[in-house]
mmCIF file of C-alpha atoms and ligand atoms in Angstrom:
data_model
loop_
_atom_site.group_PDB
_atom_site.id
_atom_site.type_symbol
_atom_site.label_atom_id
_atom_site.label_comp_id
_atom_site.label_asym_id
_atom_site.label_seq_id
_atom_site.Cartn_x
_atom_site.Cartn_y
_atom_site.Cartn_z
ATOM 1 C CA MET A 87 18.542 5.017 32.058
ATOM 2 C CA LYS A 88 15.822 2.799 33.526
ATOM 3 C CA LYS A 89 12.184 3.307 32.973
ATOM 4 C CA ASN A 90 9.092 1.697 33.514
ATOM 5 C CA ILE A 91 6.675 0.895 30.806
ATOM 6 C CA THR A 92 2.978 -0.126 31.528
ATOM 7 C CA VAL A 93 2.099 -2.168 28.411
ATOM 8 C CA LEU A 94 -1.746 -2.161 27.858
ATOM 9 C CA LYS A 95 -1.560 -4.838 24.617
ATOM 10 C CA GLY A 96 -5.306 -5.095 24.398
ATOM 11 C CA ASP A 97 -7.763 -6.770 22.219
ATOM 12 C CA GLY A 98 -7.627 -7.999 18.329
ATOM 13 C CA ILE A 99 -4.194 -7.158 16.781
ATOM 14 C CA GLY A 100 -3.336 -5.398 20.097
ATOM 15 C CA PRO A 101 -0.865 -7.870 21.360
ATOM 16 C CA GLU A 102 0.624 -8.426 18.018
ATOM 17 C CA ILE A 103 1.342 -5.288 17.251
ATOM 18 C CA VAL A 104 2.642 -4.086 20.667
ATOM 19 C CA ASN A 105 4.922 -7.293 21.000
ATOM 20 C CA GLU A 106 6.858 -5.887 17.675
ATOM 21 C CA ALA A 107 7.057 -2.549 19.362
ATOM 22 C CA ILE A 108 8.902 -3.964 22.610
ATOM 23 C CA LYS A 109 11.088 -5.815 20.087
ATOM 24 C CA VAL A 110 12.318 -2.485 18.799
ATOM 25 C CA LEU A 111 12.080 -1.111 21.978
ATOM 26 C CA ASP A 112 14.372 -3.831 23.509
ATOM 27 C CA LYS A 113 17.045 -3.363 20.522
ATOM 28 C CA VAL A 114 17.327 0.579 21.387
ATOM 29 C CA SER A 115 17.991 -0.385 24.808
ATOM 30 C CA GLU A 116 20.460 -2.858 23.888
ATOM 31 C CA LYS A 117 22.225 -0.290 21.444
ATOM 32 C CA PHE A 118 21.731 2.836 23.875
ATOM 33 C CA GLY A 119 22.430 1.141 27.066
ATOM 34 C CA HIS A 120 19.318 1.798 28.573
ATOM 35 C CA GLU A 121 16.721 -0.603 30.479
ATOM 36 C CA PHE A 122 13.214 -0.770 30.093
ATOM 37 C CA VAL A 123 11.104 -2.669 32.306
ATOM 38 C CA TYR A 124 7.677 -3.879 31.102
ATOM 39 C CA THR A 125 4.380 -4.722 33.069
ATOM 40 C CA ASP A 126 1.660 -6.029 31.480
ATOM 41 C CA VAL A 127 -2.190 -4.575 32.520
ATOM 42 C CA LEU A 128 -5.074 -5.816 30.879
ATOM 43 C CA ILE A 129 -7.561 -3.292 29.109
ATOM 44 C CA GLY A 130 -10.392 -3.645 27.147
ATOM 45 C CA GLY A 131 -12.454 -6.640 26.362
ATOM 46 C CA CYS A 132 -9.870 -8.896 27.687
ATOM 47 C CA SER A 133 -10.068 -7.510 31.086
ATOM 48 C CA ILE A 134 -13.692 -7.554 31.060
ATOM 49 C CA ASP A 135 -13.568 -11.275 30.371
ATOM 50 C CA ALA A 136 -11.010 -11.501 33.201
ATOM 51 C CA ASN A 137 -12.095 -9.022 35.613
ATOM 52 C CA GLY A 138 -15.772 -7.998 34.650
ATOM 53 C CA VAL A 139 -14.402 -4.242 34.255
ATOM 54 C CA PRO A 140 -12.457 -3.077 30.869
ATOM 55 C CA ILE A 141 -9.413 -1.714 33.582
ATOM 56 C CA THR A 142 -9.073 -2.273 36.962
ATOM 57 C CA ASP A 143 -8.369 0.465 39.595
ATOM 58 C CA GLU A 144 -4.873 -1.380 40.360
ATOM 59 C CA GLY A 145 -4.419 -1.319 36.536
ATOM 60 C CA ILE A 146 -5.356 2.695 36.682
ATOM 61 C CA GLU A 147 -2.670 2.903 39.909
ATOM 62 C CA LYS A 148 0.244 0.760 37.661
ATOM 63 C CA CYS A 149 -0.391 3.164 34.696
ATOM 64 C CA LYS A 150 -0.261 6.207 36.872
ATOM 65 C CA SER A 151 2.724 5.467 38.512
ATOM 66 C CA SER A 152 5.113 4.043 35.580
ATOM 67 C CA ASP A 153 6.859 6.400 33.181
ATOM 68 C CA SER A 154 4.682 5.850 30.449
ATOM 69 C CA VAL A 155 2.318 3.923 28.608
ATOM 70 C CA LEU A 156 2.595 1.934 25.580
ATOM 71 C CA LEU A 157 -1.370 0.731 24.171
ATOM 72 C CA GLY A 158 -2.284 -1.601 21.403
ATOM 73 C CA ALA A 159 -6.025 -1.570 20.743
ATOM 74 C CA VAL A 160 -9.015 -2.134 22.414
ATOM 75 C CA GLY A 161 -12.650 -3.587 20.909
ATOM 76 C CA GLY A 162 -14.234 -5.813 19.085
ATOM 77 C CA PRO A 163 -17.706 -7.601 18.055
ATOM 78 C CA LYS A 164 -17.972 -10.138 21.225
ATOM 79 C CA TRP A 165 -18.225 -7.109 23.511
ATOM 80 C CA ASP A 166 -20.128 -4.868 21.195
ATOM 81 C CA SER A 167 -23.376 -5.809 23.306
ATOM 82 C CA VAL A 168 -22.208 -5.586 26.989
ATOM 83 C CA ASP A 169 -23.567 -2.992 29.504
ATOM 84 C CA PRO A 170 -22.093 0.642 27.992
ATOM 85 C CA SER A 171 -20.801 1.257 31.172
ATOM 86 C CA ILE A 172 -18.037 -1.349 30.813
ATOM 87 C CA ARG A 173 -17.476 -0.804 27.062
ATOM 88 C CA PRO A 174 -13.882 -1.674 26.205
ATOM 89 C CA GLU A 175 -13.547 1.998 25.332
ATOM 90 C CA LYS A 176 -14.798 3.203 28.496
ATOM 91 C CA ALA A 177 -10.916 2.085 29.943
ATOM 92 C CA LEU A 178 -9.316 3.975 27.149
ATOM 93 C CA LEU A 179 -11.229 6.998 27.942
ATOM 94 C CA ARG A 180 -10.619 6.385 31.880
ATOM 95 C CA VAL A 181 -6.973 6.286 31.405
ATOM 96 C CA ARG A 182 -6.801 9.345 29.245
ATOM 97 C CA LYS A 183 -8.936 11.290 31.997
ATOM 98 C CA GLU A 184 -7.374 9.572 34.916
ATOM 99 C CA LEU A 185 -3.880 10.083 33.756
ATOM 100 C CA GLY A 186 -4.715 13.541 32.377
ATOM 101 C CA LEU A 187 -3.717 13.171 28.784
ATOM 102 C CA PHE A 188 -5.113 16.318 27.555
ATOM 103 C CA ALA A 189 -2.954 16.635 24.721
ATOM 104 C CA ASN A 190 -2.939 13.887 21.817
ATOM 105 C CA LEU A 191 -0.336 14.700 19.010
ATOM 106 C CA ARG A 192 -0.983 12.785 15.850
ATOM 107 C CA PRO A 193 1.507 13.583 13.154
ATOM 108 C CA THR A 194 0.430 12.522 9.804
ATOM 109 C CA ARG A 195 3.235 12.144 7.540
ATOM 110 C CA LEU A 196 3.616 10.549 3.904
ATOM 111 C CA PHE A 197 6.847 8.332 3.815
ATOM 112 C CA PRO A 198 7.513 9.411 0.122
ATOM 113 C CA GLN A 199 7.968 5.570 -0.526
ATOM 114 C CA LEU A 200 4.341 4.910 0.207
ATOM 115 C CA ALA A 201 2.380 7.864 -2.307
ATOM 116 C CA ASP A 202 1.354 5.027 -4.332
ATOM 117 C CA ALA A 203 -0.563 3.691 -1.069
ATOM 118 C CA SER A 204 -2.637 6.791 -0.576
ATOM 119 C CA PRO A 205 -5.810 6.744 -2.230
ATOM 120 C CA LEU A 206 -5.355 10.262 -3.322
ATOM 121 C CA LYS A 207 -3.980 11.277 -6.946
ATOM 122 C CA ALA A 208 -0.124 11.572 -6.834
ATOM 123 C CA SER A 209 -0.432 15.023 -7.820
ATOM 124 C CA ILE A 210 -2.125 15.907 -4.495
ATOM 125 C CA VAL A 211 0.316 14.256 -2.537
ATOM 126 C CA GLU A 212 3.505 14.436 -4.125
ATOM 127 C CA ASN A 213 4.782 17.558 -2.423
ATOM 128 C CA GLY A 214 4.827 15.719 0.904
ATOM 129 C CA ILE A 215 2.359 15.636 3.256
ATOM 130 C CA ASP A 216 3.712 16.539 7.031
ATOM 131 C CA LEU A 217 0.943 17.819 9.322
ATOM 132 C CA LEU A 218 0.087 17.419 12.857
ATOM 133 C CA ILE A 219 -3.212 17.022 14.334
ATOM 134 C CA VAL A 220 -3.220 18.352 17.983
ATOM 135 C CA ARG A 221 -6.301 16.913 19.272
ATOM 136 C CA GLU A 222 -7.969 17.896 22.835
ATOM 137 C CA LEU A 223 -8.592 14.671 24.509
ATOM 138 C CA THR A 224 -10.064 14.814 27.899
ATOM 139 C CA GLY A 225 -13.152 17.068 27.523
ATOM 140 C CA GLY A 226 -16.048 17.710 24.841
ATOM 141 C CA ILE A 227 -18.637 15.402 24.170
ATOM 142 C CA TYR A 228 -16.536 12.623 25.171
ATOM 143 C CA PHE A 229 -16.775 13.622 28.548
ATOM 144 C CA GLY A 230 -19.755 15.421 28.877
ATOM 145 C CA LYS A 231 -23.220 14.171 30.500
ATOM 146 C CA ARG A 232 -24.998 11.442 28.701
ATOM 147 C CA SER A 233 -28.590 10.305 28.916
ATOM 148 C CA THR A 234 -31.455 8.316 27.143
ATOM 149 C CA ALA A 235 -34.982 8.950 28.739
ATOM 150 C CA GLU A 236 -38.111 8.096 27.219
ATOM 151 C CA VAL A 237 -39.786 11.758 26.771
ATOM 152 C CA ASP A 238 -43.413 12.054 25.464
ATOM 153 C CA GLY A 239 -43.751 8.411 24.563
ATOM 154 C CA GLU A 240 -40.412 8.155 22.780
ATOM 155 C CA LEU A 241 -36.804 7.945 23.537
ATOM 156 C CA VAL A 242 -34.315 10.837 23.521
ATOM 157 C CA ALA A 243 -30.783 10.894 24.200
ATOM 158 C CA THR A 244 -28.527 13.441 24.849
ATOM 159 C CA ASP A 245 -24.669 13.676 24.985
ATOM 160 C CA GLU A 246 -23.519 17.316 26.309
ATOM 161 C CA MET A 247 -20.428 18.786 24.831
ATOM 162 C CA LEU A 248 -18.699 20.882 27.356
ATOM 163 C CA TYR A 249 -15.465 23.196 27.365
ATOM 164 C CA SER A 250 -14.232 25.428 29.863
ATOM 165 C CA TYR A 251 -11.689 28.018 29.072
ATOM 166 C CA HIS A 252 -9.056 26.515 30.746
ATOM 167 C CA GLU A 253 -9.410 23.368 28.789
ATOM 168 C CA ILE A 254 -9.318 25.296 25.345
ATOM 169 C CA GLU A 255 -5.993 27.342 26.610
ATOM 170 C CA ARG A 256 -3.763 24.615 27.696
ATOM 171 C CA ILE A 257 -4.671 22.924 24.595
ATOM 172 C CA GLY A 258 -4.052 25.535 22.272
ATOM 173 C CA ARG A 259 -1.102 26.084 24.058
ATOM 174 C CA VAL A 260 0.486 22.972 23.369
ATOM 175 C CA ALA A 261 -0.536 23.464 19.530
ATOM 176 C CA PHE A 262 1.104 26.844 19.351
ATOM 177 C CA GLU A 263 4.398 25.884 21.230
ATOM 178 C CA THR A 264 4.592 22.768 18.904
ATOM 179 C CA ALA A 265 3.876 25.091 15.861
ATOM 180 C CA MET A 266 7.011 27.316 16.720
ATOM 181 C CA LYS A 267 9.101 24.353 16.610
ATOM 182 C CA ARG A 268 7.287 23.323 13.212
ATOM 183 C CA ASN A 269 6.459 25.612 10.295
ATOM 184 C CA LYS A 270 4.983 28.306 12.467
ATOM 185 C CA ARG A 271 1.482 27.601 11.018
ATOM 186 C CA ILE A 272 -2.104 26.687 12.901
ATOM 187 C CA ALA A 273 -5.326 25.819 11.440
ATOM 188 C CA SER A 274 -7.909 26.088 14.480
ATOM 189 C CA VAL A 275 -10.471 23.924 13.725
ATOM 190 C CA ASP A 276 -14.159 24.304 15.530
ATOM 191 C CA LYS A 277 -17.816 24.935 14.416
ATOM 192 C CA ALA A 278 -17.925 28.367 15.624
ATOM 193 C CA ASN A 279 -21.188 29.261 13.087
ATOM 194 C CA VAL A 280 -23.203 27.055 14.950
ATOM 195 C CA LEU A 281 -21.730 25.795 18.657
ATOM 196 C CA ASP A 282 -21.128 27.821 21.344
ATOM 197 C CA SER A 283 -18.392 25.665 22.614
ATOM 198 C CA SER A 284 -16.703 26.379 19.624
ATOM 199 C CA ARG A 285 -17.238 30.327 19.833
ATOM 200 C CA LEU A 286 -15.427 30.026 22.869
ATOM 201 C CA TRP A 287 -12.820 28.035 21.666
ATOM 202 C CA ARG A 288 -12.260 30.563 18.724
ATOM 203 C CA LYS A 289 -12.253 33.396 21.312
ATOM 204 C CA VAL A 290 -9.575 31.591 23.174
ATOM 205 C CA MET A 291 -7.391 30.725 20.260
ATOM 206 C CA HIS A 292 -7.440 34.418 19.206
ATOM 207 C CA LYS A 293 -6.339 35.505 22.579
ATOM 208 C CA LEU A 294 -3.436 32.972 22.703
ATOM 209 C CA SER A 295 -2.567 33.794 18.888
ATOM 210 C CA GLU A 296 -1.632 37.185 20.305
ATOM 211 C CA GLU A 297 0.967 35.689 22.507
ATOM 212 C CA TYR A 298 2.342 33.846 19.358
ATOM 213 C CA PRO A 299 2.770 36.678 16.549
ATOM 214 C CA GLU A 300 5.161 34.608 14.476
ATOM 215 C CA VAL A 301 2.820 31.757 13.975
ATOM 216 C CA ALA A 302 0.524 32.589 11.071
ATOM 217 C CA TYR A 303 -2.777 31.534 12.579
ATOM 218 C CA THR A 304 -6.564 30.638 10.875
ATOM 219 C CA ASP A 305 -9.586 29.463 11.720
ATOM 220 C CA VAL A 306 -11.181 26.522 9.673
ATOM 221 C CA LEU A 307 -14.723 25.521 10.242
ATOM 222 C CA VAL A 308 -14.687 21.339 10.484
ATOM 223 C CA ASP A 309 -16.627 20.823 7.401
ATOM 224 C CA ASN A 310 -14.561 23.147 5.405
ATOM 225 C CA THR A 311 -11.350 21.191 6.919
ATOM 226 C CA ALA A 312 -12.965 18.087 6.009
ATOM 227 C CA MET A 313 -12.743 18.959 2.177
ATOM 228 C CA GLN A 314 -9.501 21.046 2.301
ATOM 229 C CA LEU A 315 -7.595 17.927 3.976
ATOM 230 C CA ILE A 316 -8.277 16.216 0.280
ATOM 231 C CA LYS A 317 -8.148 18.932 -1.564
ATOM 232 C CA ASN A 318 -4.791 20.325 -0.337
ATOM 233 C CA PRO A 319 -3.743 18.868 2.578
ATOM 234 C CA GLY A 320 -0.038 20.434 1.807
ATOM 235 C CA GLN A 321 -1.710 23.695 3.323
ATOM 236 C CA PHE A 322 -1.480 22.342 6.703
ATOM 237 C CA ASP A 323 0.822 22.432 9.293
ATOM 238 C CA VAL A 324 -0.668 22.164 12.622
ATOM 239 C CA ILE A 325 -4.363 21.636 13.134
ATOM 240 C CA VAL A 326 -5.635 22.181 16.636
ATOM 241 C CA THR A 327 -9.197 20.838 17.457
ATOM 242 C CA GLU A 328 -11.578 19.289 19.821
ATOM 243 C CA ASN A 329 -12.076 15.894 21.129
ATOM 244 C CA MET A 330 -14.456 14.637 18.632
ATOM 245 C CA PHE A 331 -13.437 16.556 15.510
ATOM 246 C CA GLY A 332 -9.716 15.379 15.985
ATOM 247 C CA ASP A 333 -11.173 11.796 16.494
ATOM 248 C CA ILE A 334 -12.737 12.147 13.020
ATOM 249 C CA LEU A 335 -10.445 14.601 10.976
ATOM 250 C CA SER A 336 -7.335 12.185 11.986
ATOM 251 C CA ASP A 337 -8.902 9.116 10.401
ATOM 252 C CA GLU A 338 -9.436 11.051 7.315
ATOM 253 C CA ALA A 339 -6.019 12.161 7.798
ATOM 254 C CA SER A 340 -4.528 8.988 7.965
ATOM 255 C CA MET A 341 -5.561 7.718 4.602
ATOM 256 C CA LEU A 342 -3.279 10.618 2.949
ATOM 257 C CA THR A 343 -0.295 8.602 4.480
ATOM 258 C CA GLY A 344 -1.396 5.771 2.776
ATOM 259 C CA SER A 345 -2.855 3.623 5.495
ATOM 260 C CA ILE A 346 -4.416 4.233 8.829
ATOM 261 C CA GLY A 347 -1.776 1.407 9.821
ATOM 262 C CA MET A 348 1.213 3.733 9.714
ATOM 263 C CA MET A 349 -0.095 6.483 11.948
ATOM 264 C CA PRO A 350 1.395 6.843 15.790
ATOM 265 C CA SER A 351 -0.041 9.090 18.753
ATOM 266 C CA ALA A 352 1.023 10.515 21.758
ATOM 267 C CA SER A 353 -1.449 11.447 24.613
ATOM 268 C CA LEU A 354 0.838 14.136 26.903
ATOM 269 C CA SER A 355 -0.283 15.430 30.083
ATOM 270 C CA ASP A 356 1.498 18.548 31.752
ATOM 271 C CA GLY A 357 4.240 16.190 32.990
ATOM 272 C CA THR A 358 6.087 13.620 31.565
ATOM 273 C CA LEU A 359 3.819 11.036 31.290
ATOM 274 C CA GLY A 360 2.434 9.874 28.277
ATOM 275 C CA MET A 361 0.600 7.276 26.854
ATOM 276 C CA TYR A 362 1.461 5.985 23.196
ATOM 277 C CA GLU A 363 -0.566 4.081 20.867
ATOM 278 C CA PRO A 364 -1.334 3.948 17.224
ATOM 279 C CA ILE A 365 -4.430 5.940 15.895
ATOM 280 C CA HIS A 366 -6.077 2.427 14.417
ATOM 281 C CA GLY A 367 -8.302 0.191 16.267
ATOM 282 C CA SER A 368 -8.288 -3.621 17.222
ATOM 283 C CA ALA A 369 -9.277 -4.879 13.737
ATOM 284 C CA PRO A 370 -10.597 -7.916 15.312
ATOM 285 C CA ASP A 371 -11.113 -9.679 11.305
ATOM 286 C CA ILE A 372 -7.475 -10.142 11.111
ATOM 287 C CA ALA A 373 -6.403 -10.948 14.578
ATOM 288 C CA GLY A 374 -4.224 -13.238 15.451
ATOM 289 C CA MET A 375 -2.995 -13.934 11.618
ATOM 290 C CA ASP A 376 0.020 -12.187 11.693
ATOM 291 C CA VAL A 377 -0.840 -9.510 9.008
ATOM 292 C CA ALA A 378 -1.421 -6.423 10.655
ATOM 293 C CA ASN A 379 0.941 -3.515 10.213
ATOM 294 C CA PRO A 380 2.760 -2.711 13.294
ATOM 295 C CA LEU A 381 4.702 0.311 12.345
ATOM 296 C CA GLY A 382 1.920 2.647 13.963
ATOM 297 C CA THR A 383 2.815 1.368 17.025
ATOM 298 C CA ILE A 384 6.615 1.042 16.584
ATOM 299 C CA LEU A 385 6.293 4.867 15.572
ATOM 300 C CA SER A 386 4.737 5.634 18.993
ATOM 301 C CA ALA A 387 6.856 3.820 20.611
ATOM 302 C CA ALA A 388 9.386 6.236 19.459
ATOM 303 C CA MET A 389 7.034 8.951 20.449
ATOM 304 C CA MET A 390 7.539 7.862 23.764
ATOM 305 C CA LEU A 391 11.056 8.161 23.569
ATOM 306 C CA ARG A 392 10.943 11.470 22.778
ATOM 307 C CA TYR A 393 8.373 13.050 24.579
ATOM 308 C CA SER A 394 8.381 11.015 27.665
ATOM 309 C CA PHE A 395 12.108 9.965 28.193
ATOM 310 C CA ASP A 396 13.954 12.734 26.572
ATOM 311 C CA MET A 397 15.608 10.395 24.247
ATOM 312 C CA PRO A 398 15.797 12.088 20.727
ATOM 313 C CA LYS A 399 18.549 10.102 19.408
ATOM 314 C CA GLU A 400 16.851 6.776 20.324
ATOM 315 C CA ALA A 401 13.338 8.104 18.474
ATOM 316 C CA ASP A 402 15.370 9.137 15.723
ATOM 317 C CA ALA A 403 17.218 5.728 15.286
ATOM 318 C CA ILE A 404 13.632 4.217 15.276
ATOM 319 C CA GLU A 405 11.962 6.544 12.650
ATOM 320 C CA ASN A 406 15.234 6.127 10.385
ATOM 321 C CA ALA A 407 14.683 2.487 10.914
ATOM 322 C CA VAL A 408 10.977 2.742 9.651
ATOM 323 C CA ASN A 409 12.187 4.752 7.108
ATOM 324 C CA GLU A 410 15.215 2.278 5.707
ATOM 325 C CA VAL A 411 13.052 -0.609 5.795
ATOM 326 C CA LEU A 412 10.164 1.083 3.625
ATOM 327 C CA ASN A 413 13.168 1.725 1.237
ATOM 328 C CA ALA A 414 14.272 -1.782 1.142
ATOM 329 C CA GLY A 415 10.650 -2.698 0.177
ATOM 330 C CA TYR A 416 9.306 -4.431 3.036
ATOM 331 C CA ARG A 417 5.501 -3.931 3.145
ATOM 332 C CA THR A 418 2.548 -5.367 5.282
ATOM 333 C CA GLY A 419 -0.493 -6.155 3.124
ATOM 334 C CA ASP A 420 -2.186 -2.460 3.927
ATOM 335 C CA ILE A 421 0.555 -0.885 2.069
ATOM 336 C CA MET A 422 1.738 -3.598 -0.612
ATOM 337 C CA LYS A 423 2.338 -2.852 -4.118
ATOM 338 C CA GLU A 424 3.450 -5.015 -6.681
ATOM 339 C CA GLY A 425 7.717 -5.483 -6.374
ATOM 340 C CA MET A 426 7.303 -4.816 -2.846
ATOM 341 C CA LYS A 427 8.660 -7.810 -0.338
ATOM 342 C CA LYS A 428 5.246 -8.671 1.306
ATOM 343 C CA VAL A 429 5.672 -9.552 4.931
ATOM 344 C CA GLY A 430 3.649 -10.245 8.040
ATOM 345 C CA CYS A 431 3.822 -8.513 11.676
ATOM 346 C CA LYS A 432 6.803 -10.072 13.215
ATOM 347 C CA GLU A 433 8.766 -10.083 10.260
ATOM 348 C CA MET A 434 8.286 -6.141 9.694
ATOM 349 C CA GLY A 435 9.136 -5.818 13.392
ATOM 350 C CA ASP A 436 12.279 -8.126 12.784
ATOM 351 C CA ALA A 437 13.237 -5.805 9.868
ATOM 352 C CA VAL A 438 12.792 -2.638 12.043
ATOM 353 C CA ALA A 439 14.881 -4.238 14.726
ATOM 354 C CA ALA A 440 17.523 -5.430 12.452
ATOM 355 C CA VAL A 441 18.140 -1.943 11.016
ATOM 356 C CA ILE A 442 18.618 -0.584 14.689
HETATM 357 C C1 LIG B 270 -9.030 7.036 18.894
HETATM 358 C C2 LIG B 270 -10.597 5.754 19.088
HETATM 359 C C3 LIG B 270 -10.988 6.077 20.230
HETATM 360 C C4 LIG B 270 -11.568 7.370 20.211
HETATM 361 C C5 LIG B 270 -12.117 5.218 20.446
HETATM 362 C C6 LIG B 270 -11.718 3.844 20.737
HETATM 363 C C7 LIG B 270 -12.581 5.421 21.868
HETATM 364 O O1 LIG B 270 -11.221 6.120 17.719
HETATM 365 O O2 LIG B 270 -8.294 6.840 19.709
HETATM 366 O O3 LIG B 270 -9.274 7.562 18.104
HETATM 367 O O4 LIG B 270 -12.439 8.003 19.794
HETATM 368 O O5 LIG B 270 -10.861 8.786 21.009
HETATM 369 MG MG1 LIG B 271 -10.538 7.602 16.484
#
């Protein structure tokens, strides 16, 4: 099959980690007889420098007309003080919104080989961690009205958090459908003891849960979820939550897996178009040093094959290769432990590609 992939390498370590994912994808295409065609589009700070905006309209059109989008990371201190309307992160939000990528899947899996890399006690993670965060991605406080104004002589800032019934229902459906293919448990996370948007969230989720009697459903408040993720992460299967809660909880959950560098994500629309990216940021402090962990991006490429291209065998090949490379003792600095083989970003990509 021939597939067109728009590549948004972005800033910081973005280019290095995406290059390793492409190396792995090329191996997959060679082995399975596909053709992947890549088109680079600037995003984030590099696009601000080149074009004055964090992504151009043509760039957005390129993303829309491709079969899927692979992203590295955006942002860095160099652009921290640019006008908020052209911040690097704005581009990411724009791509998510314009491509209709409302469902963000963030699988949190502890590779047993990395149990020591998790800061949690072995007794907490030893039974394995395998949960999936389903984060709503195109609504909530990320997309509500924002303003800063002087009121009675002092500055007042507002960020509106808004959810409509249908926005909640469609993300809920993704979560229930996914749970049916997993362990059939859902924790819906909200702050219904305080927020109206959460009360509507809960109401819609309860209605949906009637359609899925096989799925064991619970409501969990977001603060309690933050605690339970550390106390007893094994209790979770699918966590479904709104945009900002999902942002925060997925960073927390990443540490269960040892390193945020291991975590992939898929952002899905209601068609086959999706965007795939590691959940970590652009790590400007280590950019260009060939020490970043490319596995989150490589595993994101596997998700692309699975969800956008319907290539499950190919996706398995990547995931199995990552597993083998970890078995063989390859470790980037973030997951390094004594006695293992410390490698850089490129060497890690080479190792995965070689197994495939
Ligand atoms: C993420 C990131 C983004 C977000 C930032 C870079 C805007 O933290 O994908 O989790 O908050 O969604
Ligand atoms: Mg985040």
